Amino acid sequence: MFRQLRQDISSIIERDPAARNGWEVLTCYPGLQAIAMHRSAHWCWTHGLKWLGRFISYLARIVTGIEIHPGAKIGNRVFIDHGFGVVIGETAEVGDDCTIYQGVTLGGTSLHAGAKRHPTLERGVIIGAGAKVLGGFTIGEYAKVGSNAVLLKNVPAGATAVGNPAHIVQKEQQGHGSATSRLFSAYGVTPNGDDPLSKALRGLISHADAQEQQIERIMAVLKAAGLDCPKIAECDNFDPAQLNKLVE
């Protein structure tokens, strides 16, 4: 148990630049305390002491503001940063080296008791603040979920999901076991991690702008050749810069 606790403290110091030493982490980090209490609650839950497991998890929620059902499976070196408002459901599974920020919900959408209702997070997953991950699906190794995303489907290993509902915006090409895909990213923020819908709209605006310029050149060539084209009804001027601002 103490070896596991030392690993948890070391992993927090590695991932949080605000953590100065092990004593501070042990006494002042509610995420570490919640996970330590959860291990006792989970042992009780799996050994037939259901009420005691629920009561320990209830005490942990009062002390830390983090609610972890005693039936949930939590791996090693899991870091719940800040932690207030985190909810982890009964059939959730959180793999080793995962990071979960404040306000995250790993919730279920099914009412069938005994079914797999809550998500599975594989190794190294990062869930940004306020994200809602709802359903019995899997988030692949080293994937990231952006802050305030609402995720309702699987995420491939090494990918990043953002938005409501969440969309995949980036996937590592090097493979989820590579050094690049293992780089830690606070709050699940990644470079160029724009919403894919915004990217698509900007692409359409740029394409429409290019087509309009091409049509103007064609009309000029026809006019220079003495061909009189019938006038069409005028419309508002096309301003791609203004439209792009609307989808930023």
XYZ file of C-alpha atoms in Angstrom:
248
model
C 0.000 0.000 0.000
C 2.786 2.434 0.939
C 4.664 1.627 -2.278
C 1.536 2.473 -4.256
C 1.104 5.707 -2.297
C 4.712 6.720 -3.015
C 4.117 6.093 -6.720
C 0.987 8.260 -6.623
C 2.847 11.115 -4.921
C 5.749 10.922 -7.379
C 3.390 10.980 -10.364
C 1.606 14.067 -9.005
C 4.882 15.934 -8.497
C 5.854 15.003 -12.059
C 2.607 16.319 -13.572
C 1.854 19.340 -11.374
C 4.438 22.153 -11.291
C 2.669 23.601 -8.228
C 3.523 20.512 -6.144
C 6.650 21.313 -4.125
C 7.218 18.156 -2.094
C 5.701 14.849 -1.044
C 4.432 16.076 2.340
C 2.480 18.875 0.708
C 0.945 16.466 -1.797
C 0.021 13.968 0.925
C -1.657 16.515 3.185
C -3.090 19.076 0.750
C -4.122 17.233 -2.438
C -7.738 16.002 -2.232
C -7.330 13.902 -5.384
C -4.691 11.748 -3.700
C -6.761 11.469 -0.531
C -9.896 10.509 -2.469
C -8.077 7.729 -4.316
C -6.482 6.443 -1.099
C -9.900 6.269 0.569
C -11.383 4.704 -2.557
C -8.941 1.800 -2.348
C -10.300 0.947 1.098
C -13.880 1.392 -0.096
C -13.246 -0.775 -3.174
C -11.736 -3.546 -1.031
C -14.838 -3.524 1.157
C -17.115 -3.521 -1.909
C -15.382 -6.518 -3.497
C -15.338 -8.485 -0.216
C -19.046 -8.302 0.480
C -18.994 -5.253 2.753
C -21.166 -3.161 0.453
C -22.549 -0.731 3.020
C -19.146 -0.042 4.535
C -17.706 0.590 1.079
C -20.474 3.080 0.304
C -20.023 4.767 3.674
C -16.264 5.214 3.149
C -16.923 6.705 -0.290
C -19.505 9.000 1.290
C -16.956 10.212 3.850
C -14.427 10.737 1.059
C -16.941 12.919 -0.797
C -17.489 15.048 2.323
C -13.753 15.496 2.902
C -12.550 15.943 -0.687
C -15.542 16.955 -2.818
C -14.790 13.969 -5.080
C -17.321 11.152 -5.451
C -15.990 7.767 -6.534
C -18.344 4.812 -6.349
C -16.681 1.954 -4.440
C -17.359 -0.381 -7.361
C -15.260 1.702 -9.778
C -11.841 0.366 -10.755
C -9.000 2.875 -10.414
C -5.500 2.082 -11.666
C -2.081 3.130 -10.413
C -0.688 6.671 -10.516
C -4.067 8.215 -11.335
C -4.040 11.975 -10.691
C -7.273 13.835 -9.925
C -6.121 17.470 -10.118
C -8.040 20.034 -8.004
C -10.786 17.449 -8.064
C -13.812 19.303 -6.739
C -16.994 18.043 -8.397
C -15.480 14.914 -9.953
C -17.962 12.018 -10.163
C -16.896 8.491 -11.146
C -19.659 5.898 -11.516
C -19.928 2.304 -10.391
C -18.815 0.479 -13.552
C -16.195 3.033 -14.602
C -12.634 1.834 -15.137
C -9.701 4.257 -14.989
C -6.373 2.922 -16.240
C -2.862 3.618 -15.008
C -1.366 7.123 -15.369
C -4.675 8.831 -16.201
C -5.287 12.483 -15.304
C -8.729 13.845 -14.431
C -9.430 17.519 -13.746
C -12.131 19.200 -11.674
C -15.782 18.945 -12.602
C -15.424 15.763 -14.672
C -18.243 13.217 -14.777
C -17.676 9.609 -15.786
C -21.374 8.806 -15.918
C -23.772 6.210 -17.211
C -26.730 6.498 -19.544
C -28.291 3.109 -18.875
C -30.622 2.177 -16.022
C -29.926 -1.578 -16.191
C -28.294 -2.741 -12.971
C -25.268 -4.956 -13.505
C -24.632 -3.693 -17.050
C -21.504 -1.822 -18.114
C -22.929 1.699 -17.835
C -19.853 3.869 -17.351
C -16.793 4.557 -19.508
C -13.411 2.839 -19.544
C -10.291 4.999 -19.640
C -7.205 3.176 -20.854
C -3.650 4.060 -19.841
C -2.563 7.714 -19.906
C -5.924 9.295 -20.777
C -6.391 13.002 -19.917
C -9.884 14.356 -19.209
C -10.093 18.181 -19.160
C -12.023 20.230 -16.599
C -15.807 20.019 -16.804
C -15.886 17.242 -19.398
C -18.819 14.835 -19.308
C -18.018 11.309 -20.466
C -21.302 9.416 -20.595
C -21.807 5.766 -21.508
C -20.168 2.359 -21.432
C -17.568 2.924 -24.156
C -13.761 3.064 -24.210
C -11.290 5.933 -24.488
C -8.058 4.581 -25.961
C -4.568 4.865 -24.533
C -3.107 8.392 -24.256
C -6.232 9.964 -25.727
C -7.338 13.422 -24.564
C -10.780 14.903 -23.937
C -10.900 18.706 -23.948
C -12.418 20.826 -21.190
C -16.240 21.012 -21.174
C -16.552 18.383 -23.907
C -19.576 16.083 -23.859
C -18.328 12.705 -25.031
C -20.802 9.979 -26.033
C -18.702 7.578 -28.128
C -15.376 5.768 -28.355
C -12.149 7.733 -28.789
C -9.246 6.000 -30.594
C -5.872 5.684 -28.908
C -3.811 8.877 -29.150
C -6.738 11.004 -30.357
C -8.146 14.278 -29.012
C -11.882 14.951 -28.678
C -13.469 18.388 -28.113
C -16.886 20.025 -28.378
C -20.491 19.271 -27.563
C -21.124 16.663 -28.743
C -17.414 15.839 -28.860
C -15.644 15.278 -32.186
C -12.210 13.880 -32.908
C -9.896 16.745 -33.858
C -6.494 15.105 -33.834
C -4.966 11.653 -33.892
C -1.298 10.858 -33.421
C 0.200 9.198 -36.482
C 3.154 7.769 -34.589
C 1.078 5.251 -32.651
C -0.104 5.355 -29.074
C 3.049 3.808 -27.722
C 5.384 6.467 -29.116
C 7.116 9.225 -27.164
C 5.083 11.870 -29.002
C 1.715 10.423 -28.022
C 2.795 10.108 -24.375
C 3.579 13.799 -23.920
C 1.528 15.190 -21.030
C -0.957 17.887 -21.991
C -2.569 19.823 -19.148
C -6.385 19.968 -19.387
C -6.201 17.966 -22.632
C -5.187 21.084 -24.582
C -3.227 20.349 -27.773
C -1.692 22.595 -30.453
C -4.110 23.420 -33.277
C -6.877 21.630 -31.423
C -9.714 23.565 -33.048
C -13.254 22.293 -33.222
C -13.516 20.190 -36.405
C -16.801 21.863 -37.354
C -15.116 25.277 -37.250
C -12.291 23.935 -39.400
C -14.784 22.581 -41.927
C -16.688 25.867 -42.079
C -13.489 27.855 -42.571
C -12.549 25.510 -45.404
C -15.922 26.031 -47.088
C -15.618 29.814 -46.722
C -12.146 29.796 -48.287
C -13.386 27.602 -51.135
C -16.364 29.906 -51.787
C -14.046 32.931 -51.801
C -11.741 31.280 -54.352
C -14.718 30.384 -56.573
C -16.029 33.971 -56.478
C -12.642 35.334 -57.517
C -12.466 32.819 -60.354
C -15.948 33.789 -61.584
C -14.959 37.469 -61.566
C -11.908 36.691 -63.710
C -14.002 34.671 -66.160
C -16.530 37.515 -66.462
C -13.710 39.999 -67.107
C -12.250 37.796 -69.871
C -15.673 37.376 -71.512
C -16.297 41.117 -71.398
C -12.875 41.821 -72.928
C -13.728 39.381 -75.740
C -16.896 41.328 -76.540
C -19.279 38.803 -75.103
C -22.106 40.458 -73.239
C -23.299 38.307 -70.339
C -26.760 38.917 -68.909
C -26.729 40.699 -65.570
C -27.699 38.791 -62.504
C -29.313 40.176 -59.401
C -26.783 41.752 -57.108
C -26.268 40.235 -53.685
C -24.427 41.278 -50.550
C -20.674 41.485 -50.864
C -18.940 38.285 -49.843
C -16.583 38.998 -46.919
C -14.619 35.834 -46.005
C -12.730 37.572 -43.182
C -15.974 38.543 -41.457
C -17.457 35.069 -41.861
C -14.320 33.431 -40.483
C -14.622 35.566 -37.346
C -18.101 34.157 -36.769
C -16.823 30.554 -36.642
C -13.696 31.168 -34.565
